[in-house]
mmCIF file of C-alpha atoms and ligand atoms in Angstrom:
data_model
loop_
_atom_site.group_PDB
_atom_site.id
_atom_site.type_symbol
_atom_site.label_atom_id
_atom_site.label_comp_id
_atom_site.label_asym_id
_atom_site.label_seq_id
_atom_site.Cartn_x
_atom_site.Cartn_y
_atom_site.Cartn_z
ATOM 1 C CA UNK A 69 -8.753 -29.961 6.619
ATOM 2 C CA UNK A 70 -6.799 -29.093 9.815
ATOM 3 C CA UNK A 71 -8.543 -26.558 12.077
ATOM 4 C CA UNK A 72 -6.325 -23.519 12.640
ATOM 5 C CA UNK A 73 -6.755 -21.921 16.077
ATOM 6 C CA UNK A 74 -3.853 -19.490 16.155
ATOM 7 C CA UNK A 75 -2.228 -17.470 13.387
ATOM 8 C CA UNK A 76 0.379 -14.753 12.914
ATOM 9 C CA UNK A 77 0.207 -12.726 9.681
ATOM 10 C CA UNK A 78 2.516 -10.176 8.051
ATOM 11 C CA UNK A 79 1.196 -7.699 5.458
ATOM 12 C CA UNK A 80 3.601 -5.377 3.653
ATOM 13 C CA UNK A 81 3.744 -1.698 2.841
ATOM 14 C CA UNK A 82 2.574 -0.781 -0.638
ATOM 15 C CA UNK A 83 3.287 1.929 -3.164
ATOM 16 C CA UNK A 84 -0.025 3.083 -4.631
ATOM 17 C CA UNK A 85 -0.616 4.997 -7.880
ATOM 18 C CA UNK A 86 2.955 4.319 -9.123
ATOM 19 C CA UNK A 87 2.922 7.625 -11.021
ATOM 20 C CA UNK A 88 0.141 7.660 -13.630
ATOM 21 C CA UNK A 89 -2.076 4.941 -12.046
ATOM 22 C CA UNK A 90 -4.151 6.911 -9.525
ATOM 23 C CA UNK A 91 -6.419 4.479 -7.647
ATOM 24 C CA UNK A 92 -5.814 1.674 -10.186
ATOM 25 C CA UNK A 93 -2.184 0.548 -9.776
ATOM 26 C CA UNK A 94 -0.144 -0.469 -6.733
ATOM 27 C CA UNK A 95 2.876 -2.604 -5.909
ATOM 28 C CA UNK A 96 3.891 -4.441 -2.743
ATOM 29 C CA UNK A 97 7.222 -3.744 -1.015
ATOM 30 C CA UNK A 98 9.301 -6.046 1.199
ATOM 31 C CA UNK A 99 9.318 -3.748 4.226
ATOM 32 C CA UNK A 100 7.982 -2.211 6.409
ATOM 33 C CA UNK A 101 4.758 -4.013 7.297
ATOM 34 C CA UNK A 102 2.190 -4.740 10.005
ATOM 35 C CA UNK A 103 1.603 -7.943 11.946
ATOM 36 C CA UNK A 104 -1.684 -9.367 13.173
ATOM 37 C CA UNK A 105 -1.889 -12.225 15.672
ATOM 38 C CA UNK A 106 -5.292 -13.860 16.045
ATOM 39 C CA UNK A 107 -6.749 -16.844 17.809
ATOM 40 C CA UNK A 108 -10.108 -18.455 18.273
ATOM 41 C CA UNK A 109 -11.890 -18.002 21.597
ATOM 42 C CA UNK A 110 -15.055 -19.594 22.937
ATOM 43 C CA UNK A 111 -17.171 -16.434 23.358
ATOM 44 C CA UNK A 112 -18.428 -15.053 20.059
ATOM 45 C CA UNK A 113 -17.338 -11.633 18.810
ATOM 46 C CA UNK A 114 -14.012 -9.843 18.550
ATOM 47 C CA UNK A 115 -11.655 -8.740 21.283
ATOM 48 C CA UNK A 116 -9.000 -6.448 19.911
ATOM 49 C CA UNK A 117 -5.844 -4.808 21.158
ATOM 50 C CA UNK A 118 -3.276 -2.575 19.557
ATOM 51 C CA UNK A 119 0.431 -2.852 20.309
ATOM 52 C CA UNK A 120 1.941 0.479 19.474
ATOM 53 C CA UNK A 121 2.330 2.995 22.256
ATOM 54 C CA UNK A 122 3.849 5.599 19.913
ATOM 55 C CA UNK A 123 1.004 5.669 17.430
ATOM 56 C CA UNK A 124 -2.197 7.630 18.132
ATOM 57 C CA UNK A 125 -4.489 5.282 16.204
ATOM 58 C CA UNK A 126 -8.148 5.123 17.055
ATOM 59 C CA UNK A 127 -9.038 2.483 19.648
ATOM 60 C CA UNK A 128 -11.036 -0.677 19.287
ATOM 61 C CA UNK A 129 -14.075 0.015 17.116
ATOM 62 C CA UNK A 130 -12.499 2.591 14.832
ATOM 63 C CA UNK A 131 -9.273 0.761 14.105
ATOM 64 C CA UNK A 132 -9.230 -0.469 10.507
ATOM 65 C CA UNK A 133 -8.032 -3.960 11.472
ATOM 66 C CA UNK A 134 -10.840 -4.347 14.030
ATOM 67 C CA UNK A 135 -13.340 -2.942 11.523
ATOM 68 C CA UNK A 136 -12.358 -5.459 8.830
ATOM 69 C CA UNK A 137 -12.368 -8.323 11.354
ATOM 70 C CA UNK A 138 -15.834 -7.359 12.612
ATOM 71 C CA UNK A 139 -17.238 -7.214 9.069
ATOM 72 C CA UNK A 140 -15.909 -10.693 8.321
ATOM 73 C CA UNK A 141 -17.217 -12.139 11.586
ATOM 74 C CA UNK A 142 -20.640 -10.617 10.862
ATOM 75 C CA UNK A 143 -20.749 -12.062 7.365
ATOM 76 C CA UNK A 144 -19.439 -15.566 8.140
ATOM 77 C CA UNK A 145 -20.817 -15.821 11.674
ATOM 78 C CA UNK A 146 -18.514 -18.649 12.846
ATOM 79 C CA UNK A 147 -19.498 -20.541 16.030
ATOM 80 C CA UNK A 148 -16.560 -19.006 17.942
ATOM 81 C CA UNK A 149 -15.037 -15.595 18.575
ATOM 82 C CA UNK A 150 -11.604 -14.212 17.807
ATOM 83 C CA UNK A 151 -9.104 -12.314 19.867
ATOM 84 C CA UNK A 152 -6.788 -10.241 17.752
ATOM 85 C CA UNK A 153 -3.655 -8.166 18.338
ATOM 86 C CA UNK A 154 -2.413 -5.631 15.794
ATOM 87 C CA UNK A 155 1.336 -4.994 16.003
ATOM 88 C CA UNK A 156 1.448 -1.632 14.304
ATOM 89 C CA UNK A 157 4.912 -1.110 12.840
ATOM 90 C CA UNK A 158 4.066 1.455 10.205
ATOM 91 C CA UNK A 159 3.400 5.150 10.691
ATOM 92 C CA UNK A 160 -0.050 6.398 9.674
ATOM 93 C CA UNK A 161 -0.401 9.211 7.127
ATOM 94 C CA UNK A 162 2.884 8.084 5.522
ATOM 95 C CA UNK A 163 1.964 7.138 1.949
ATOM 96 C CA UNK A 164 3.259 3.626 2.637
ATOM 97 C CA UNK A 165 -0.180 2.024 2.711
ATOM 98 C CA UNK A 166 -0.253 1.786 6.494
ATOM 99 C CA UNK A 167 -4.013 1.323 6.849
ATOM 100 C CA UNK A 168 -3.958 -1.009 3.849
ATOM 101 C CA UNK A 169 -1.376 -3.251 5.528
ATOM 102 C CA UNK A 170 -3.385 -3.422 8.782
ATOM 103 C CA UNK A 171 -6.585 -4.163 6.859
ATOM 104 C CA UNK A 172 -4.944 -6.824 4.691
ATOM 105 C CA UNK A 173 -3.288 -8.534 7.681
ATOM 106 C CA UNK A 174 -6.576 -8.582 9.612
ATOM 107 C CA UNK A 175 -8.506 -9.983 6.626
ATOM 108 C CA UNK A 176 -5.991 -12.792 6.079
ATOM 109 C CA UNK A 177 -5.856 -13.568 9.821
ATOM 110 C CA UNK A 178 -9.643 -13.924 10.180
ATOM 111 C CA UNK A 179 -9.785 -15.870 6.922
ATOM 112 C CA UNK A 180 -7.142 -18.364 8.037
ATOM 113 C CA UNK A 181 -9.192 -19.121 11.158
ATOM 114 C CA UNK A 182 -12.437 -19.679 9.207
ATOM 115 C CA UNK A 183 -13.692 -23.241 8.725
ATOM 116 C CA UNK A 184 -13.616 -22.679 4.944
ATOM 117 C CA UNK A 185 -11.071 -19.986 4.081
ATOM 118 C CA UNK A 186 -11.610 -17.896 0.946
ATOM 119 C CA UNK A 187 -9.024 -17.166 -1.762
ATOM 120 C CA UNK A 188 -6.932 -14.043 -1.063
ATOM 121 C CA UNK A 189 -8.560 -12.291 -4.038
ATOM 122 C CA UNK A 190 -11.950 -12.592 -2.295
ATOM 123 C CA UNK A 191 -10.582 -10.780 0.768
ATOM 124 C CA UNK A 192 -9.900 -7.544 -1.106
ATOM 125 C CA UNK A 193 -13.513 -6.343 -0.739
ATOM 126 C CA UNK A 194 -13.262 -6.656 3.075
ATOM 127 C CA UNK A 195 -9.866 -4.956 3.283
ATOM 128 C CA UNK A 196 -11.218 -2.091 1.126
ATOM 129 C CA UNK A 197 -13.704 -1.327 3.898
ATOM 130 C CA UNK A 198 -10.706 -0.573 6.129
ATOM 131 C CA UNK A 199 -9.610 2.020 3.579
ATOM 132 C CA UNK A 200 -13.142 3.418 3.564
ATOM 133 C CA UNK A 201 -12.958 3.877 7.334
ATOM 134 C CA UNK A 202 -9.470 5.396 7.235
ATOM 135 C CA UNK A 203 -9.863 7.790 4.318
ATOM 136 C CA UNK A 204 -13.521 7.941 3.322
ATOM 137 C CA UNK A 205 -12.740 6.181 0.046
ATOM 138 C CA UNK A 206 -12.762 2.423 -0.591
ATOM 139 C CA UNK A 207 -9.780 2.389 -2.960
ATOM 140 C CA UNK A 208 -7.977 -0.922 -3.560
ATOM 141 C CA UNK A 209 -4.572 0.128 -4.898
ATOM 142 C CA UNK A 210 -2.972 -0.468 -1.481
ATOM 143 C CA UNK A 211 -5.001 -3.394 -0.143
ATOM 144 C CA UNK A 212 -4.864 -5.469 -3.353
ATOM 145 C CA UNK A 213 -1.043 -5.589 -3.529
ATOM 146 C CA UNK A 214 -0.810 -5.824 0.295
ATOM 147 C CA UNK A 215 -2.895 -9.009 0.122
ATOM 148 C CA UNK A 216 -1.909 -10.506 -3.218
ATOM 149 C CA UNK A 217 1.627 -9.182 -3.611
ATOM 150 C CA UNK A 218 3.067 -8.129 -6.947
ATOM 151 C CA UNK A 219 1.830 -5.278 -9.105
ATOM 152 C CA UNK A 220 -1.966 -5.112 -9.089
ATOM 153 C CA UNK A 221 -4.194 -3.330 -11.572
ATOM 154 C CA UNK A 222 -7.729 -2.467 -10.478
ATOM 155 C CA UNK A 223 -9.303 -2.746 -13.930
ATOM 156 C CA UNK A 224 -12.765 -2.019 -12.524
ATOM 157 C CA UNK A 225 -14.279 -1.162 -9.126
ATOM 158 C CA UNK A 226 -17.884 -1.991 -10.081
ATOM 159 C CA UNK A 227 -17.725 -4.904 -10.422
ATOM 160 C CA UNK A 228 -14.391 -5.393 -8.699
ATOM 161 C CA UNK A 229 -11.894 -6.791 -11.215
ATOM 162 C CA UNK A 230 -8.277 -6.988 -10.088
ATOM 163 C CA UNK A 231 -5.380 -8.290 -12.148
ATOM 164 C CA UNK A 232 -2.044 -9.353 -10.721
ATOM 165 C CA UNK A 233 0.317 -8.334 -13.505
ATOM 166 C CA UNK A 234 2.988 -10.760 -14.745
ATOM 167 C CA UNK A 235 5.867 -8.339 -14.102
ATOM 168 C CA UNK A 236 9.522 -9.119 -14.883
ATOM 169 C CA UNK A 237 10.466 -7.702 -11.458
ATOM 170 C CA UNK A 238 14.060 -6.797 -12.189
ATOM 171 C CA UNK A 239 13.842 -3.149 -11.133
ATOM 172 C CA UNK A 240 14.620 -1.670 -7.694
ATOM 173 C CA UNK A 241 12.064 0.515 -5.965
ATOM 174 C CA UNK A 242 13.242 3.109 -3.495
ATOM 175 C CA UNK A 243 10.616 4.494 -1.141
ATOM 176 C CA UNK A 244 11.589 7.422 1.076
ATOM 177 C CA UNK A 245 9.370 8.324 4.005
ATOM 178 C CA UNK A 246 10.009 11.901 5.170
ATOM 179 C CA UNK A 247 8.984 12.442 8.780
ATOM 180 C CA UNK A 248 5.887 14.529 8.182
ATOM 181 C CA UNK A 249 2.270 13.384 8.052
ATOM 182 C CA UNK A 250 -0.341 13.752 5.303
ATOM 183 C CA UNK A 251 -3.838 12.370 5.801
ATOM 184 C CA UNK A 252 -5.118 10.606 2.688
ATOM 185 C CA UNK A 253 -8.556 12.134 3.164
ATOM 186 C CA UNK A 254 -7.093 15.661 3.000
ATOM 187 C CA UNK A 255 -4.859 14.767 0.041
ATOM 188 C CA UNK A 256 -7.915 13.469 -1.835
ATOM 189 C CA UNK A 257 -10.059 16.503 -1.020
ATOM 190 C CA UNK A 258 -7.784 18.795 -3.089
ATOM 191 C CA UNK A 259 -7.968 16.708 -6.274
ATOM 192 C CA UNK A 260 -9.871 17.993 -9.320
ATOM 193 C CA UNK A 261 -13.200 16.387 -10.171
ATOM 194 C CA UNK A 262 -12.778 16.992 -13.895
ATOM 195 C CA UNK A 263 -9.712 16.842 -16.137
ATOM 196 C CA UNK A 264 -9.279 17.993 -19.739
ATOM 197 C CA UNK A 265 -9.328 15.271 -22.387
ATOM 198 C CA UNK A 266 -5.841 16.260 -23.604
ATOM 199 C CA UNK A 267 -4.437 15.530 -20.128
ATOM 200 C CA UNK A 268 -6.378 12.260 -19.858
ATOM 201 C CA UNK A 269 -4.897 11.131 -23.190
ATOM 202 C CA UNK A 270 -1.361 11.696 -21.871
ATOM 203 C CA UNK A 271 -2.153 9.905 -18.604
ATOM 204 C CA UNK A 272 -3.626 6.721 -20.067
ATOM 205 C CA UNK A 273 -0.809 6.564 -22.627
ATOM 206 C CA UNK A 274 1.688 6.634 -19.764
ATOM 207 C CA UNK A 275 -0.230 4.121 -17.637
ATOM 208 C CA UNK A 276 -0.394 1.640 -20.509
ATOM 209 C CA UNK A 277 3.298 2.267 -21.254
ATOM 210 C CA UNK A 278 4.262 1.747 -17.604
ATOM 211 C CA UNK A 279 2.369 -1.540 -17.371
ATOM 212 C CA UNK A 280 3.852 -2.765 -20.661
ATOM 213 C CA UNK A 281 7.340 -1.786 -19.450
ATOM 214 C CA UNK A 282 6.885 -3.624 -16.140
ATOM 215 C CA UNK A 283 5.674 -6.778 -17.890
ATOM 216 C CA UNK A 284 8.402 -6.720 -20.547
ATOM 217 C CA UNK A 285 11.157 -5.645 -18.161
ATOM 218 C CA UNK A 286 11.810 -2.607 -20.382
ATOM 219 C CA UNK A 287 13.404 -0.093 -18.013
ATOM 220 C CA UNK A 288 13.524 2.667 -20.648
ATOM 221 C CA UNK A 289 9.781 2.361 -21.223
ATOM 222 C CA UNK A 290 9.105 2.325 -17.464
ATOM 223 C CA UNK A 291 11.202 5.476 -17.071
ATOM 224 C CA UNK A 292 9.567 7.496 -19.834
ATOM 225 C CA UNK A 293 6.065 6.370 -18.809
ATOM 226 C CA UNK A 294 6.468 7.199 -15.138
ATOM 227 C CA UNK A 295 4.895 10.626 -15.433
ATOM 228 C CA UNK A 296 1.772 11.691 -13.569
ATOM 229 C CA UNK A 297 0.113 14.677 -15.255
ATOM 230 C CA UNK A 298 -2.937 14.751 -12.971
ATOM 231 C CA UNK A 299 -2.274 14.031 -9.299
ATOM 232 C CA UNK A 300 1.404 14.872 -8.692
ATOM 233 C CA UNK A 301 1.097 18.542 -9.770
ATOM 234 C CA UNK A 302 -1.761 19.043 -7.268
ATOM 235 C CA UNK A 303 -0.200 17.209 -4.309
ATOM 236 C CA UNK A 304 3.479 18.147 -4.769
ATOM 237 C CA UNK A 305 3.191 21.289 -2.616
ATOM 238 C CA UNK A 306 2.175 19.129 0.385
ATOM 239 C CA UNK A 307 5.728 17.711 0.413
ATOM 240 C CA UNK A 308 8.380 20.338 1.252
ATOM 241 C CA UNK A 309 11.108 20.422 -1.426
ATOM 242 C CA UNK A 310 9.337 17.868 -3.630
ATOM 243 C CA UNK A 311 10.638 19.169 -6.972
ATOM 244 C CA UNK A 312 14.200 19.611 -5.666
ATOM 245 C CA UNK A 313 14.193 16.044 -4.296
ATOM 246 C CA UNK A 314 12.811 14.795 -7.620
ATOM 247 C CA UNK A 315 15.525 16.637 -9.564
ATOM 248 C CA UNK A 316 18.216 15.196 -7.256
ATOM 249 C CA UNK A 317 16.900 11.638 -7.720
ATOM 250 C CA UNK A 318 16.700 11.939 -11.514
ATOM 251 C CA UNK A 319 20.168 13.533 -11.691
ATOM 252 C CA UNK A 320 21.537 10.641 -9.613
ATOM 253 C CA UNK A 321 20.206 8.214 -12.248
ATOM 254 C CA UNK A 322 16.629 7.297 -11.253
ATOM 255 C CA UNK A 323 14.482 6.157 -14.180
ATOM 256 C CA UNK A 324 11.438 7.860 -12.670
ATOM 257 C CA UNK A 325 10.201 9.542 -9.487
ATOM 258 C CA UNK A 326 6.824 10.459 -8.025
ATOM 259 C CA UNK A 327 4.656 10.445 -4.884
ATOM 260 C CA UNK A 328 3.943 7.138 -3.132
ATOM 261 C CA UNK A 329 0.180 6.906 -2.592
ATOM 262 C CA UNK A 330 -1.095 10.177 -1.184
ATOM 263 C CA UNK A 331 2.351 11.058 0.258
ATOM 264 C CA UNK A 332 4.423 12.278 1.973
ATOM 265 C CA UNK A 333 6.485 9.238 0.936
ATOM 266 C CA UNK A 334 8.078 9.531 -2.489
ATOM 267 C CA UNK A 335 9.531 6.821 -4.673
ATOM 268 C CA UNK A 336 12.106 6.303 -7.375
ATOM 269 C CA UNK A 337 12.956 3.313 -9.544
ATOM 270 C CA UNK A 338 16.352 2.162 -10.797
ATOM 271 C CA UNK A 339 17.717 -0.738 -12.859
ATOM 272 C CA UNK A 340 20.334 -1.813 -10.249
ATOM 273 C CA UNK A 341 20.617 -1.982 -6.447
ATOM 274 C CA UNK A 342 23.856 0.001 -6.552
ATOM 275 C CA UNK A 343 22.123 2.870 -8.318
ATOM 276 C CA UNK A 344 19.178 2.570 -5.920
ATOM 277 C CA UNK A 345 21.498 3.175 -2.967
ATOM 278 C CA UNK A 346 23.018 6.198 -4.721
ATOM 279 C CA UNK A 347 19.587 7.664 -5.506
ATOM 280 C CA UNK A 348 18.381 6.997 -1.958
ATOM 281 C CA UNK A 349 21.352 8.893 -0.532
ATOM 282 C CA UNK A 350 20.558 11.908 -2.714
ATOM 283 C CA UNK A 351 16.878 11.840 -1.722
ATOM 284 C CA UNK A 352 17.777 11.695 1.975
ATOM 285 C CA UNK A 353 20.411 14.429 1.669
ATOM 286 C CA UNK A 354 18.133 16.783 -0.253
ATOM 287 C CA UNK A 355 15.211 16.441 2.190
ATOM 288 C CA UNK A 356 17.573 17.104 5.073
ATOM 289 C CA UNK A 357 19.552 20.055 3.697
ATOM 290 C CA UNK A 358 16.596 21.746 2.054
ATOM 291 C CA UNK A 359 13.772 21.190 4.514
ATOM 292 C CA UNK A 360 15.500 19.765 7.623
ATOM 293 C CA UNK A 361 13.355 16.663 7.278
ATOM 294 C CA UNK A 362 14.766 13.223 8.058
ATOM 295 C CA UNK A 363 13.548 10.275 6.059
ATOM 296 C CA UNK A 364 13.546 6.494 6.244
ATOM 297 C CA UNK A 365 14.510 4.577 3.126
ATOM 298 C CA UNK A 366 13.240 1.207 1.927
ATOM 299 C CA UNK A 367 14.710 -0.504 -1.139
ATOM 300 C CA UNK A 368 13.358 -3.695 -2.678
ATOM 301 C CA UNK A 369 12.130 -5.379 -5.815
ATOM 302 C CA UNK A 370 8.369 -5.870 -5.954
ATOM 303 C CA UNK A 371 7.265 -8.256 -3.198
ATOM 304 C CA UNK A 372 5.466 -10.966 -5.153
ATOM 305 C CA UNK A 373 3.995 -12.745 -2.133
ATOM 306 C CA UNK A 374 2.042 -10.054 -0.286
ATOM 307 C CA UNK A 375 0.360 -10.878 3.015
ATOM 308 C CA UNK A 376 1.587 -14.185 4.366
ATOM 309 C CA UNK A 377 1.275 -16.546 7.287
ATOM 310 C CA UNK A 378 4.300 -16.339 9.600
ATOM 311 C CA UNK A 379 2.995 -18.923 12.099
ATOM 312 C CA UNK A 380 -0.088 -21.044 12.490
ATOM 313 C CA UNK A 381 -1.116 -23.800 14.872
ATOM 314 C CA UNK A 382 -4.144 -25.922 15.589
HETATM 315 N N1 LIG B 29 -4.790 6.005 -4.542
HETATM 316 C C1 LIG B 29 -4.851 6.542 -3.219
HETATM 317 C C2 LIG B 29 -4.621 8.035 -3.285
HETATM 318 C C3 LIG B 29 -3.788 5.892 -2.386
HETATM 319 O O1 LIG B 29 -3.700 8.454 -3.991
HETATM 320 O O2 LIG B 29 -5.365 8.787 -2.644
HETATM 321 C C4 LIG B 29 -3.783 6.374 -0.966
HETATM 322 O O3 LIG B 29 -2.720 5.759 -0.295
#
């Protein structure tokens, strides 16, 4: 096998939870995303630099990409070191899976340079450690789709069992990122530890319905299943005007609407691109008129590829 000495990796933003699937369901988007460039060097160990002057991310040892890279170098102990640059294109605390994208890109970069690279699925456990560092919780609903692409179900955490769902992928996902920041750790701290059985019954009915709808390409089923009875009601108040924006999106024709990951990004889903643009305009307008908050919009189908190699050389 050819020895790879230099690699450039892209890992995409992800939409975690997707309504009723808290911590167990996530999808990959086309854009935005982070880039990691890595190359072998003679001295062992990691040298790391961050290219994003506008982003107050922690330096070297605390950066999630550096953390993931260090864990992999410790475990595989290759006879060389790696110098790595993270091109941070995504805002942190956005609900777009920013730390997940950095972690996934770093894991795939280090892996590509290893003498015997692992399968992408085997990198999820390393990328999850980046999430642990960023939010205090090693959830995989961002890093799994960021690495593997598609819609990923975390069937079990112990042992880790991740399924890439065979989705029809004919729907359009609109993710709106309002320019405020919510730290995942804080958004997790307010969640209930216990939920009533009656609520749990509704939630797992909807999650199963959503997954069935995505696989069968049944937009009506996706729409009526995209209801989160547990997490959205607790986090909605963190996003100014959340219920007004939701009402505007649904009135404009969205099949469903909820919070992307731990917010503040929100998402909607539509059967056509034309309708997606209309819904996106209403979301943007409502955030601006109601709360004077600007937002960026991303529209795509599910990105089925996930993290990928942009360049490599020996
Ligand atoms: N499932 C996680 C949460 C995703 O909702 O806290 C964080 O992006």
